[in-house]
XYZ file of C-alpha atoms in Angstrom:
701
model
C -78.330 235.269 67.990
C -78.449 232.220 65.619
C -75.238 230.055 65.295
C -72.685 230.727 62.648
C -71.239 228.020 60.654
C -67.652 228.124 60.529
C -67.071 228.368 56.998
C -68.520 231.866 57.030
C -67.697 233.152 60.595
C -64.161 232.268 59.477
C -63.969 233.725 55.923
C -61.107 235.830 55.306
C -61.705 239.665 55.791
C -58.732 240.527 54.473
C -55.539 239.832 51.989
C -53.533 238.858 55.496
C -56.259 236.281 56.811
C -56.443 234.317 53.402
C -54.500 230.841 53.698
C -52.551 229.630 50.652
C -52.729 231.162 47.309
C -50.017 233.473 47.882
C -49.259 233.514 43.779
C -52.944 234.821 42.741
C -52.186 237.421 46.501
C -48.694 238.765 45.553
C -50.065 239.263 41.998
C -53.167 241.534 43.214
C -51.141 243.183 45.854
C -48.316 244.504 43.970
C -51.166 245.590 41.888
C -53.326 248.002 43.914
C -50.211 248.903 45.835
C -48.619 250.391 42.034
C -52.198 251.375 40.826
C -51.813 248.850 37.882
C -55.682 247.799 37.947
C -57.016 246.048 35.579
C -60.935 245.947 34.216
C -61.654 242.485 34.282
C -60.462 239.691 36.543
C -61.316 235.878 36.069
C -60.994 233.862 39.272
C -60.558 229.894 38.509
C -60.411 227.111 40.690
C -62.349 223.983 42.378
C -65.187 224.175 45.377
C -63.711 225.802 48.524
C -60.547 227.540 47.567
C -61.632 231.021 48.019
C -62.267 232.583 44.090
C -65.374 234.952 45.650
C -63.709 235.704 49.064
C -60.471 237.040 47.023
C -63.115 238.650 44.835
C -64.875 240.713 48.103
C -61.637 241.643 49.311
C -60.242 243.368 45.754
C -64.070 245.235 45.902
C -63.111 246.272 49.413
C -59.542 247.402 48.488
C -60.776 249.055 45.523
C -63.840 250.785 47.609
C -61.902 251.258 50.855
C -62.699 255.120 52.237
C -59.203 255.448 52.896
C -58.157 255.043 49.400
C -57.305 251.850 47.160
C -54.478 249.957 48.808
C -53.852 246.284 49.451
C -55.148 246.395 52.897
C -58.393 247.725 53.771
C -59.147 249.457 57.147
C -61.949 247.163 57.367
C -63.849 249.702 59.556
C -65.265 252.154 57.132
C -68.865 251.944 56.079
C -67.963 250.213 52.636
C -65.777 247.678 54.009
C -68.630 247.058 56.919
C -71.365 246.777 53.902
C -69.241 244.709 51.733
C -68.489 242.274 54.557
C -72.168 242.195 55.178
C -73.289 241.340 51.350
C -75.069 244.717 51.235
C -72.758 247.240 49.311
C -74.911 248.691 46.864
C -72.328 248.894 44.338
C -70.962 245.580 44.174
C -73.490 243.706 42.334
C -73.131 239.852 42.882
C -74.658 237.861 39.689
C -75.072 233.883 39.743
C -74.719 233.310 36.478
C -75.992 229.574 36.887
C -79.497 231.363 37.925
C -79.206 234.097 35.177
C -78.023 232.428 32.153
C -80.593 234.065 29.711
C -79.328 236.754 27.364
C -82.112 239.201 28.513
C -80.763 238.938 31.841
C -77.401 239.865 30.912
C -78.648 242.473 29.035
C -80.854 244.283 32.251
C -77.145 243.863 33.943
C -75.331 245.828 31.219
C -77.647 248.325 30.783
C -76.525 249.994 34.126
C -72.930 249.793 33.668
C -73.257 253.559 32.225
C -74.630 254.690 35.462
C -72.171 255.838 38.082
C -71.415 253.951 41.343
C -74.055 255.150 43.992
C -71.473 255.296 47.059
C -68.060 253.422 46.027
C -65.323 254.282 43.782
C -66.129 251.399 41.352
C -69.089 249.406 40.440
C -68.148 246.192 40.796
C -69.720 242.930 39.318
C -68.537 239.986 40.285
C -70.495 236.784 38.090
C -69.904 233.729 39.940
C -70.261 230.331 38.458
C -69.698 232.648 34.763
C -69.446 229.435 32.573
C -72.998 228.379 33.288
C -73.708 231.944 30.837
C -75.291 230.708 27.448
C -73.658 231.802 24.117
C -75.952 235.039 23.118
C -74.932 235.982 27.007
C -71.317 236.003 26.214
C -71.583 237.516 22.940
C -73.792 240.311 24.904
C -70.710 240.700 27.148
C -68.128 240.892 24.746
C -67.988 244.457 23.920
C -68.692 245.957 27.468
C -66.327 243.604 29.063
C -63.598 244.514 26.555
C -64.237 248.240 26.772
C -65.957 249.106 30.414
C -66.678 252.827 31.329
C -63.660 253.668 33.765
C -66.193 253.344 36.774
C -66.565 249.831 36.457
C -64.807 246.568 37.025
C -65.545 243.093 36.438
C -64.561 239.913 38.472
C -65.285 236.809 37.245
C -65.604 233.018 39.062
C -65.402 229.625 37.717
C -65.022 226.312 38.338
C -64.683 225.245 34.529
C -62.899 227.538 32.844
C -62.503 225.272 29.641
C -65.906 226.058 29.169
C -65.637 229.909 28.679
C -64.833 231.327 25.541
C -61.428 232.350 24.214
C -62.926 236.005 23.446
C -63.538 235.707 27.215
C -60.333 234.684 28.694
C -58.177 237.031 26.195
C -60.435 239.661 27.449
C -59.447 238.788 31.128
C -56.643 238.719 33.560
C -56.973 234.887 34.602
C -56.051 233.549 37.996
C -56.180 230.005 38.868
C -56.299 229.141 42.128
C -54.661 225.992 43.484
C -56.540 223.099 45.860
C -55.083 223.158 49.581
C -52.842 220.479 50.913
C -53.853 218.572 53.911
C -50.784 220.394 55.690
C -52.535 223.685 55.062
C -56.019 222.574 56.058
C -55.057 220.988 59.265
C -52.675 224.071 60.270
C -55.793 226.074 59.801
C -58.040 223.559 61.598
C -55.599 223.859 64.274
C -55.923 227.786 64.240
C -59.483 227.603 64.332
C -60.505 225.027 67.026
C -57.803 226.597 69.070
C -59.510 229.927 68.902
C -62.828 228.423 69.144
C -62.300 226.054 72.429
C -62.557 223.145 70.911
C -60.962 220.067 72.136
C -59.531 217.743 69.395
C -56.713 215.068 68.489
C -54.388 215.863 65.242
C -55.192 212.240 63.731
C -58.893 213.702 63.722
C -57.901 216.920 61.933
C -55.741 214.621 59.388
C -58.510 212.791 58.521
C -60.825 215.772 57.619
C -57.843 217.102 56.028
C -57.664 214.735 53.706
C -61.974 214.358 53.409
C -61.816 217.821 52.127
C -60.354 216.795 49.414
C -58.412 220.248 48.493
C -61.467 222.791 49.568
C -61.239 224.917 52.964
C -64.928 224.988 52.705
C -65.417 221.343 52.694
C -62.896 221.371 55.804
C -64.869 223.766 57.743
C -68.300 222.002 56.919
C -66.755 219.064 57.923
C -65.283 220.387 61.366
C -68.672 221.384 62.235
C -70.247 218.484 61.778
C -67.315 216.572 63.474
C -68.018 218.971 66.428
C -71.318 217.956 66.210
C -71.167 214.482 66.371
C -68.446 214.352 68.977
C -70.659 216.014 71.395
C -68.042 219.496 71.210
C -64.775 217.352 70.841
C -62.982 216.555 67.319
C -62.118 212.915 68.058
C -60.473 210.698 65.542
C -62.498 207.334 66.384
C -65.854 210.110 65.885
C -64.350 211.417 62.607
C -63.395 207.937 61.415
C -66.771 206.353 62.140
C -68.415 209.506 60.842
C -66.453 209.673 57.069
C -66.827 205.771 57.458
C -62.772 205.655 56.592
C -60.488 203.199 57.090
C -58.130 203.213 60.241
C -54.762 204.175 58.985
C -52.881 202.378 61.569
C -54.460 198.962 60.207
C -53.374 199.475 57.105
C -49.645 199.900 58.927
C -50.710 196.590 60.690
C -51.158 194.584 57.579
C -47.779 196.014 56.307
C -45.940 195.031 59.307
C -47.366 191.463 59.637
C -45.927 191.090 56.015
C -42.611 192.445 56.607
C -42.252 189.947 59.202
C -43.623 186.826 57.233
C -46.300 185.905 59.958
C -49.319 184.667 58.341
C -51.399 184.215 61.629
C -50.792 188.064 62.395
C -51.719 188.967 58.753
C -54.824 186.854 58.956
C -55.613 188.676 62.323
C -55.199 191.991 60.872
C -58.006 191.498 57.973
C -59.855 189.919 60.718
C -59.773 193.509 62.292
C -60.129 194.948 59.364
C -63.720 192.661 58.601
C -65.413 193.853 61.859
C -65.779 197.774 60.330
C -67.104 196.664 57.227
C -64.812 198.207 54.961
C -64.700 199.027 51.156
C -61.698 195.884 50.555
C -60.497 197.831 47.345
C -60.335 201.120 49.272
C -58.145 199.321 51.717
C -56.142 197.976 48.663
C -55.558 201.620 47.615
C -54.673 202.808 50.893
C -51.814 200.036 50.717
C -50.735 200.978 47.429
C -50.488 204.801 48.825
C -48.162 203.661 52.242
C -46.212 201.218 49.646
C -45.835 204.826 46.856
C -44.680 206.991 49.879
C -42.435 204.380 51.039
C -41.113 203.894 47.879
C -40.134 207.331 47.719
C -39.138 207.601 51.055
C -36.285 204.788 50.160
C -35.056 207.027 47.050
C -35.169 210.639 48.581
C -36.581 210.647 52.333
C -36.857 214.208 51.960
C -39.226 213.961 49.003
C -42.031 212.368 51.746
C -45.087 215.086 52.685
C -46.606 214.659 56.299
C -50.030 214.763 53.947
C -51.734 211.977 56.559
C -49.482 212.489 59.150
C -47.671 209.262 59.082
C -43.908 210.528 58.159
C -42.324 208.802 60.424
C -43.929 205.639 60.013
C -43.573 205.552 56.304
C -39.696 206.117 57.121
C -39.279 203.600 59.495
C -41.341 201.139 56.989
C -38.866 202.201 54.366
C -35.714 201.557 55.801
C -37.443 198.161 57.168
C -38.236 196.771 53.792
C -36.303 195.981 51.644
C -36.931 198.181 48.034
C -37.844 194.898 45.881
C -40.189 193.777 48.194
C -42.177 197.351 48.294
C -41.775 197.132 44.556
C -43.451 193.694 44.580
C -46.271 194.232 46.819
C -46.907 197.488 44.908
C -47.032 195.122 41.737
C -49.176 192.786 43.141
C -51.741 195.478 44.890
C -52.304 196.676 41.443
C -53.094 193.018 39.852
C -55.165 192.060 43.111
C -57.481 195.655 42.411
C -58.066 194.390 38.935
C -58.803 190.538 39.911
C -60.808 191.767 42.872
C -64.167 191.924 41.305
C -63.875 188.318 40.271
C -63.284 187.118 43.551
C -66.245 185.076 45.578
C -66.223 187.784 47.791
C -63.962 190.852 48.172
C -62.918 189.597 51.633
C -61.502 186.614 50.576
C -59.897 187.675 47.675
C -58.220 190.676 49.643
C -56.598 187.789 51.471
C -55.571 185.971 48.447
C -53.649 188.884 47.757
C -51.512 188.842 50.698
C -51.328 185.366 51.121
C -49.644 185.957 47.251
C -47.422 188.721 48.686
C -46.965 186.732 51.675
C -45.840 183.281 49.529
C -43.767 184.819 46.488
C -42.168 188.173 48.256
C -38.248 187.644 46.917
C -36.695 185.049 49.252
C -33.166 186.585 48.781
C -33.901 189.563 50.717
C -32.388 190.902 53.908
C -34.249 189.805 56.853
C -36.499 187.462 54.850
C -37.394 184.092 56.246
C -36.566 181.659 53.388
C -39.128 178.664 52.774
C -36.951 175.816 52.689
C -38.100 173.673 49.277
C -38.732 170.020 49.872
C -35.486 168.027 48.394
C -36.341 165.851 45.283
C -33.332 163.642 46.332
C -32.623 162.610 42.846
C -29.445 164.887 41.599
C -29.703 165.756 37.897
C -26.473 164.308 37.042
C -27.434 161.209 37.704
C -31.075 160.979 36.967
C -30.194 160.180 33.283
C -27.281 157.267 33.712
C -26.486 158.152 29.274
C -25.315 161.425 30.358
C -23.066 162.562 27.492
C -20.327 164.720 28.774
C -19.514 165.102 24.681
C -22.739 167.784 24.755
C -21.497 169.556 27.491
C -23.989 172.353 27.886
C -25.835 171.784 25.361
C -29.678 173.906 24.433
C -31.705 170.707 26.572
C -29.837 172.215 29.374
C -32.706 175.267 29.837
C -35.280 173.136 29.598
C -34.679 170.624 31.492
C -34.108 172.315 34.325
C -36.050 175.477 35.049
C -33.852 177.417 37.950
C -30.101 178.070 36.628
C -27.805 176.166 38.500
C -24.013 176.788 38.556
C -23.194 173.270 37.309
C -24.455 172.573 33.907
C -22.228 170.289 32.031
C -23.953 166.779 33.445
C -27.310 167.262 32.422
C -27.661 166.811 28.858
C -28.684 163.016 27.819
C -26.441 161.196 25.749
C -28.784 160.863 22.642
C -28.154 164.326 22.000
C -26.528 164.288 18.524
C -22.960 164.623 18.576
C -23.158 167.832 15.707
C -25.151 170.122 18.580
C -21.498 169.794 19.777
C -20.192 173.048 18.105
C -22.994 174.846 19.699
C -21.480 174.740 22.964
C -17.804 174.276 22.350
C -17.661 178.002 23.598
C -19.538 177.006 26.818
C -16.601 174.329 27.667
C -13.596 176.075 25.858
C -12.818 178.138 29.381
C -12.262 174.792 31.151
C -11.127 172.142 29.526
C -10.442 170.195 32.912
C -13.840 170.779 33.871
C -15.244 168.796 30.848
C -12.658 165.928 31.452
C -13.765 165.429 34.597
C -17.253 165.217 33.528
C -16.496 162.554 31.168
C -14.802 160.848 33.793
C -17.474 160.937 36.425
C -20.274 159.831 33.666
C -17.766 156.754 32.639
C -17.739 155.444 36.051
C -21.208 155.120 36.492
C -22.540 151.764 36.912
C -24.888 151.974 33.532
C -22.272 150.802 30.320
C -25.249 150.370 28.173
C -25.323 153.672 26.583
C -21.764 154.402 26.296
C -22.012 153.694 22.929
C -25.612 154.950 21.946
C -27.251 153.282 18.304
C -28.653 157.303 17.687
C -25.455 158.359 17.799
C -23.663 156.367 14.934
C -26.629 155.758 13.353
C -26.346 159.104 11.145
C -22.338 158.604 10.382
C -22.911 154.548 9.549
C -25.819 154.638 7.678
C -25.798 156.581 4.429
C -28.818 155.868 2.009
C -27.058 155.318 -1.279
C -24.889 152.212 -1.759
C -21.334 153.363 -0.735
C -18.684 152.901 -3.402
C -15.065 152.476 -3.262
C -13.294 155.409 -2.360
C -9.254 156.877 -2.381
C -7.751 156.553 0.784
C -7.524 160.142 1.005
C -11.215 160.564 1.479
C -11.463 158.071 4.387
C -9.228 160.229 6.625
C -11.304 163.167 5.249
C -14.039 162.696 8.418
C -11.591 162.840 11.312
C -10.384 166.062 9.868
C -14.045 167.287 10.265
C -14.456 166.291 13.776
C -11.501 168.462 15.008
C -12.719 171.504 13.135
C -15.749 172.127 15.166
C -15.419 169.987 18.655
C -12.587 170.664 21.429
C -9.806 168.890 21.211
C -9.688 166.345 24.481
C -13.651 166.288 23.869
C -14.124 164.981 20.255
C -11.304 162.950 19.011
C -9.623 161.191 22.530
C -12.981 160.647 24.358
C -16.146 160.744 22.066
C -17.074 157.134 20.596
C -18.223 158.531 17.901
C -15.200 159.147 16.278
C -13.931 155.598 16.637
C -17.547 154.354 14.560
C -16.809 156.339 12.117
C -13.772 154.478 9.843
C -16.223 151.928 9.087
C -18.511 153.385 6.798
C -16.762 155.271 4.111
C -18.534 158.029 2.706
C -18.944 157.334 -1.131
C -17.777 159.853 -3.621
C -17.372 159.802 -7.325
C -13.965 159.922 -8.291
C -14.444 163.242 -10.145
C -15.704 164.904 -7.591
C -12.962 167.417 -5.761
C -11.844 165.446 -2.269
C -11.036 168.461 -0.579
C -14.314 169.682 -0.344
C -16.496 166.813 0.194
C -16.170 167.067 3.976
C -16.771 170.624 4.218
C -19.816 170.084 2.526
C -21.549 168.041 4.725
C -19.908 166.110 8.102
C -21.834 162.686 7.321
C -21.157 160.732 4.463
C -23.387 160.780 1.312
C -22.991 158.544 -1.886
C -23.673 161.261 -3.843
C -22.510 164.631 -1.885
C -20.324 165.792 -5.498
C -22.504 165.568 -7.877
C -22.281 167.975 -9.915
C -25.996 168.862 -10.257
C -28.376 171.715 -9.426
C -30.904 171.326 -6.342
C -34.717 171.032 -7.465
C -35.084 175.085 -7.805
C -32.372 175.789 -10.110
C -33.962 175.931 -13.354
C -36.323 178.957 -11.979
C -33.576 181.350 -13.078
C -33.558 179.723 -16.655
C -37.394 180.593 -16.967
C -37.527 183.900 -15.530
C -34.881 184.609 -18.170
C -36.084 183.114 -20.967
C -37.824 185.116 -23.961
C -41.038 183.518 -23.243
C -41.030 185.065 -19.622
C -42.598 181.662 -18.765
C -41.825 181.562 -14.507
C -43.266 177.406 -14.332
C -41.520 176.684 -11.109
C -43.599 179.496 -8.452
C -45.053 177.082 -6.377
C -42.276 174.098 -6.762
C -39.412 176.519 -5.691
C -41.124 177.915 -2.444
C -42.019 174.426 -0.897
C -38.781 172.153 -2.375
C -35.971 175.096 -2.885
C -33.259 174.793 -0.143
C -32.610 177.990 1.926
C -28.591 178.006 0.551
C -27.970 176.597 -2.921
C -24.673 174.358 -3.719
C -22.308 175.341 -6.841
C -24.064 173.499 -9.984
C -20.788 171.691 -11.368
C -20.504 172.470 -15.597
C -21.931 170.232 -18.047
C -19.264 168.239 -20.157
C -20.002 169.281 -22.764
C -22.384 172.071 -24.105
C -25.603 171.588 -25.442
C -25.548 170.670 -28.998
C -28.496 168.971 -31.940
C -31.534 167.614 -30.072
C -30.009 168.893 -26.282
C -30.135 172.125 -27.625
C -33.549 171.637 -29.342
C -34.627 170.075 -25.913
C -33.382 173.549 -24.013
C -35.206 175.477 -25.869
C -38.593 173.586 -26.280
C -38.440 172.608 -22.286
C -39.715 176.288 -21.228
C -42.340 176.045 -23.215
C -44.230 173.282 -21.792
C -45.772 174.728 -19.134
C -44.221 172.129 -16.160
C -44.113 173.191 -12.715
C -43.638 171.239 -9.304
C -41.828 167.834 -9.366
C -42.305 167.302 -12.832
C -40.888 170.575 -14.046
C -37.606 169.818 -11.973
C -37.573 166.330 -13.662
C -37.630 167.936 -16.854
C -35.469 170.617 -16.628
C -32.555 167.801 -15.180
C -33.252 165.745 -18.184
C -31.735 166.198 -21.635
C -32.930 164.588 -25.166
C -30.646 162.208 -26.466
C -32.648 160.409 -29.921
C -35.825 160.365 -31.666
C -37.358 157.942 -33.489
C -40.044 158.370 -34.912
C -43.022 159.048 -32.064
C -40.060 157.651 -29.743
C -38.274 160.047 -27.513
C -35.585 159.854 -25.317
C -34.039 161.367 -22.443
C -31.469 161.017 -19.690
C -32.161 161.980 -16.945
C -29.762 163.147 -14.035
C -29.360 160.374 -11.215
C -29.283 162.992 -8.569
C -32.875 164.356 -9.165
C -33.768 160.728 -9.883
C -35.644 160.708 -6.103
C -38.709 162.190 -7.359
C -38.952 160.197 -10.855
C -41.704 157.800 -11.048
C -44.317 156.460 -13.583
C -46.495 159.448 -12.389
C -43.954 162.132 -13.266
C -42.769 160.244 -16.608
C -46.479 159.976 -17.659
C -47.219 163.848 -16.939
C -44.314 164.935 -18.414
C -45.080 162.637 -21.665
C -48.772 164.618 -21.815
C -47.088 167.779 -21.375
C -45.279 166.973 -24.662
C -48.246 165.661 -26.265
C -50.600 168.794 -25.572
C -47.557 171.245 -26.411
C -46.942 169.314 -29.727
C -50.142 167.752 -30.824
C -49.335 164.788 -31.368
C -49.119 161.152 -29.524
C -45.490 160.773 -28.534
C -43.695 158.276 -26.398
C -41.566 159.273 -23.824
C -38.707 157.150 -22.469
C -36.894 158.513 -19.624
C -33.466 156.683 -18.867
C -31.622 157.547 -15.328
C -28.458 158.099 -16.760
C -25.795 161.072 -16.311
C -26.772 164.094 -19.317
C -23.216 163.854 -21.645
C -24.619 167.527 -22.702
C -26.205 170.474 -20.747
C -29.514 170.137 -19.285
C -32.208 173.106 -18.581
C -30.602 173.506 -15.069
C -27.447 173.543 -15.676
C -27.808 175.930 -18.392
C -29.948 178.300 -15.809
C -26.674 177.890 -13.273
C -24.676 178.636 -15.913
C -26.161 181.941 -16.753
C -27.072 182.666 -13.348
C -23.293 182.258 -12.982
C -22.499 184.879 -15.422
C -24.559 187.202 -14.302
C -23.488 186.874 -10.683
C -20.085 187.567 -11.938
C -21.165 190.415 -14.341
C -22.608 192.484 -11.134
C -19.471 191.650 -9.647
C -17.265 193.293 -11.887
C -19.314 196.053 -12.190
C -18.870 196.689 -8.333
C -15.624 196.299 -8.756
C -15.259 198.900 -11.474
C -17.905 201.110 -10.327
C -15.843 204.570 -9.987
C -17.871 206.021 -6.821
C -17.167 202.555 -5.064
C -13.640 202.932 -5.786
C -13.448 206.453 -4.674
C -15.302 205.240 -1.360
C -12.415 202.968 -1.205
C -9.830 205.151 -1.373
C -11.045 207.916 0.390
C -12.679 205.750 3.471
C -10.883 202.469 3.403
C -14.508 200.948 2.413
C -14.233 197.327 1.908
C -17.070 195.952 -0.509
C -18.737 192.249 1.144
C -19.166 190.227 -1.709
C -21.795 188.051 -0.080
C -24.244 191.188 -0.672
C -23.582 191.578 -4.559
C -26.530 190.606 -6.546
C -27.342 191.128 -10.060
C -30.756 193.724 -10.978
C -31.809 191.272 -13.292
C -31.827 187.853 -10.071
């Protein structure tokens, strides 16, 4: 008698012999026992999971001579003929070879005839998704309302290709893949019955190689028996499959755990002797690390799908969690970069060396690599350390790794105006700041005690200083006290000692109290009541001509926050009022437009026009700007004029001041409108709401 392969010899002949697929068997057994039979069944799943086997057992249950039940006798002629594949009323159709509509019509022509020997005529159509569209259409009506003596059993590995009209006419059962544990369990039973010696590790290799298919596992077992001369040994199966020794992966991980570079490279050398796929080796390492991470979170969730559950649990206890995550991420990046390496082995070695070199140094049991001490303290490397600046923003960039002491790292050249930013850092421990001050002052290098860059912004104002009242001289000392800490700014900082010399120059009519608040550095013209360059934008926008001539200048010169513009001494009348009306029509922009907006017309004598320019806006005034202003005036009036511009404070309102006045009026109207709005008042009354004045803007802004 010829040899019969294990896949056919051990094909189940009843539901009790089936391995797995409990969810499908339960439904079929209950339907058979309760006589609730459908006329069409569809079995789906990957290859080798039991679709055809279940269909044949179901046909046996329907036609057994003992009656319809979930347990056919297996001894009657019908059961034996079905097992031998020669039962006349079981028509097995290979849809892959009979795809044409003519084949389907020929099949359906015989449906109307009663079965010859059995109780039902069973049509088993395998790989039904291979039928053509016309074949499906021809099958629809018969599949929906077949004769009472006909049952359709359909099997496919790709149910997505079936029309929904076919799926809706069948009871669909999805068969699952076989897990390696179930495969190993079944192979153990089969090899024990066949009296074939085997090793458990070899069966695990076969179970993983089967990839969920019991038929593939049985076929590989046949091959392993032949390869091993009647024995199934792990070394033979590994050589036959060309797979990696799983123990060597653990050897690599153990070398990483110990931090032993020599053992790590030795493990790689042993791997290289087998000529493995290095990308596959990394994949195996990632699989193990994944299971180790699961074991650290939930040990009971670790399966024994690869027969190494104990090893995984041991690694989970030995490896810190951060090391596992780091190795996994490094392995993923290494797989991506492996094709770029000069050769796969060197790329794999570099991945392992990176894992070894950059592993978390604070993990328990991890060998720490002592970095070489540069021998220079960050506190004494720069003798110009400034205790006033404390922990200025320069500290993070100067020292990459955060250190517990931050006070002594900032050079003395850091501007004193940055101290308010770091004041909250030094606030909890003023004693530490004073200690740092004493430490820095004790250094042998004394030159940088009063560095020029710190005094320079305070002692060198741009305009010429004018005499000021004693109250103004005292104001800068109050300004210094506001942002700085008391023990640092007043008592220790060399900046305060040099401040009384350059008194800030302010015009007498400006309010004394507002000068130090507006700016901390002295400015001879800080209190000038004239608008910034961009103030005339609103004036132009509200003009009847609608001429917005300062767009490009406003985007380039307008400051982020506009200071308040003081009104002019007198409202514009006469020639000044004519200039307010004439200027928007000149079409000026940029710096020239800004200069014209801060002028006022004081006299017209024949063809000579004389203007007064606000001194606060005279920094950008030159002969070129005067020429451009004169040309624009000539072009608008159509005649030649001579324009004389004198830098002198205007006595009447300029276009810029008029724009500021109108803007202030619109803002006040908007505030009044919000304050009197009934809805706002109701919200304040009901919910205790508060109106943020800084968010109110006029609609025509």
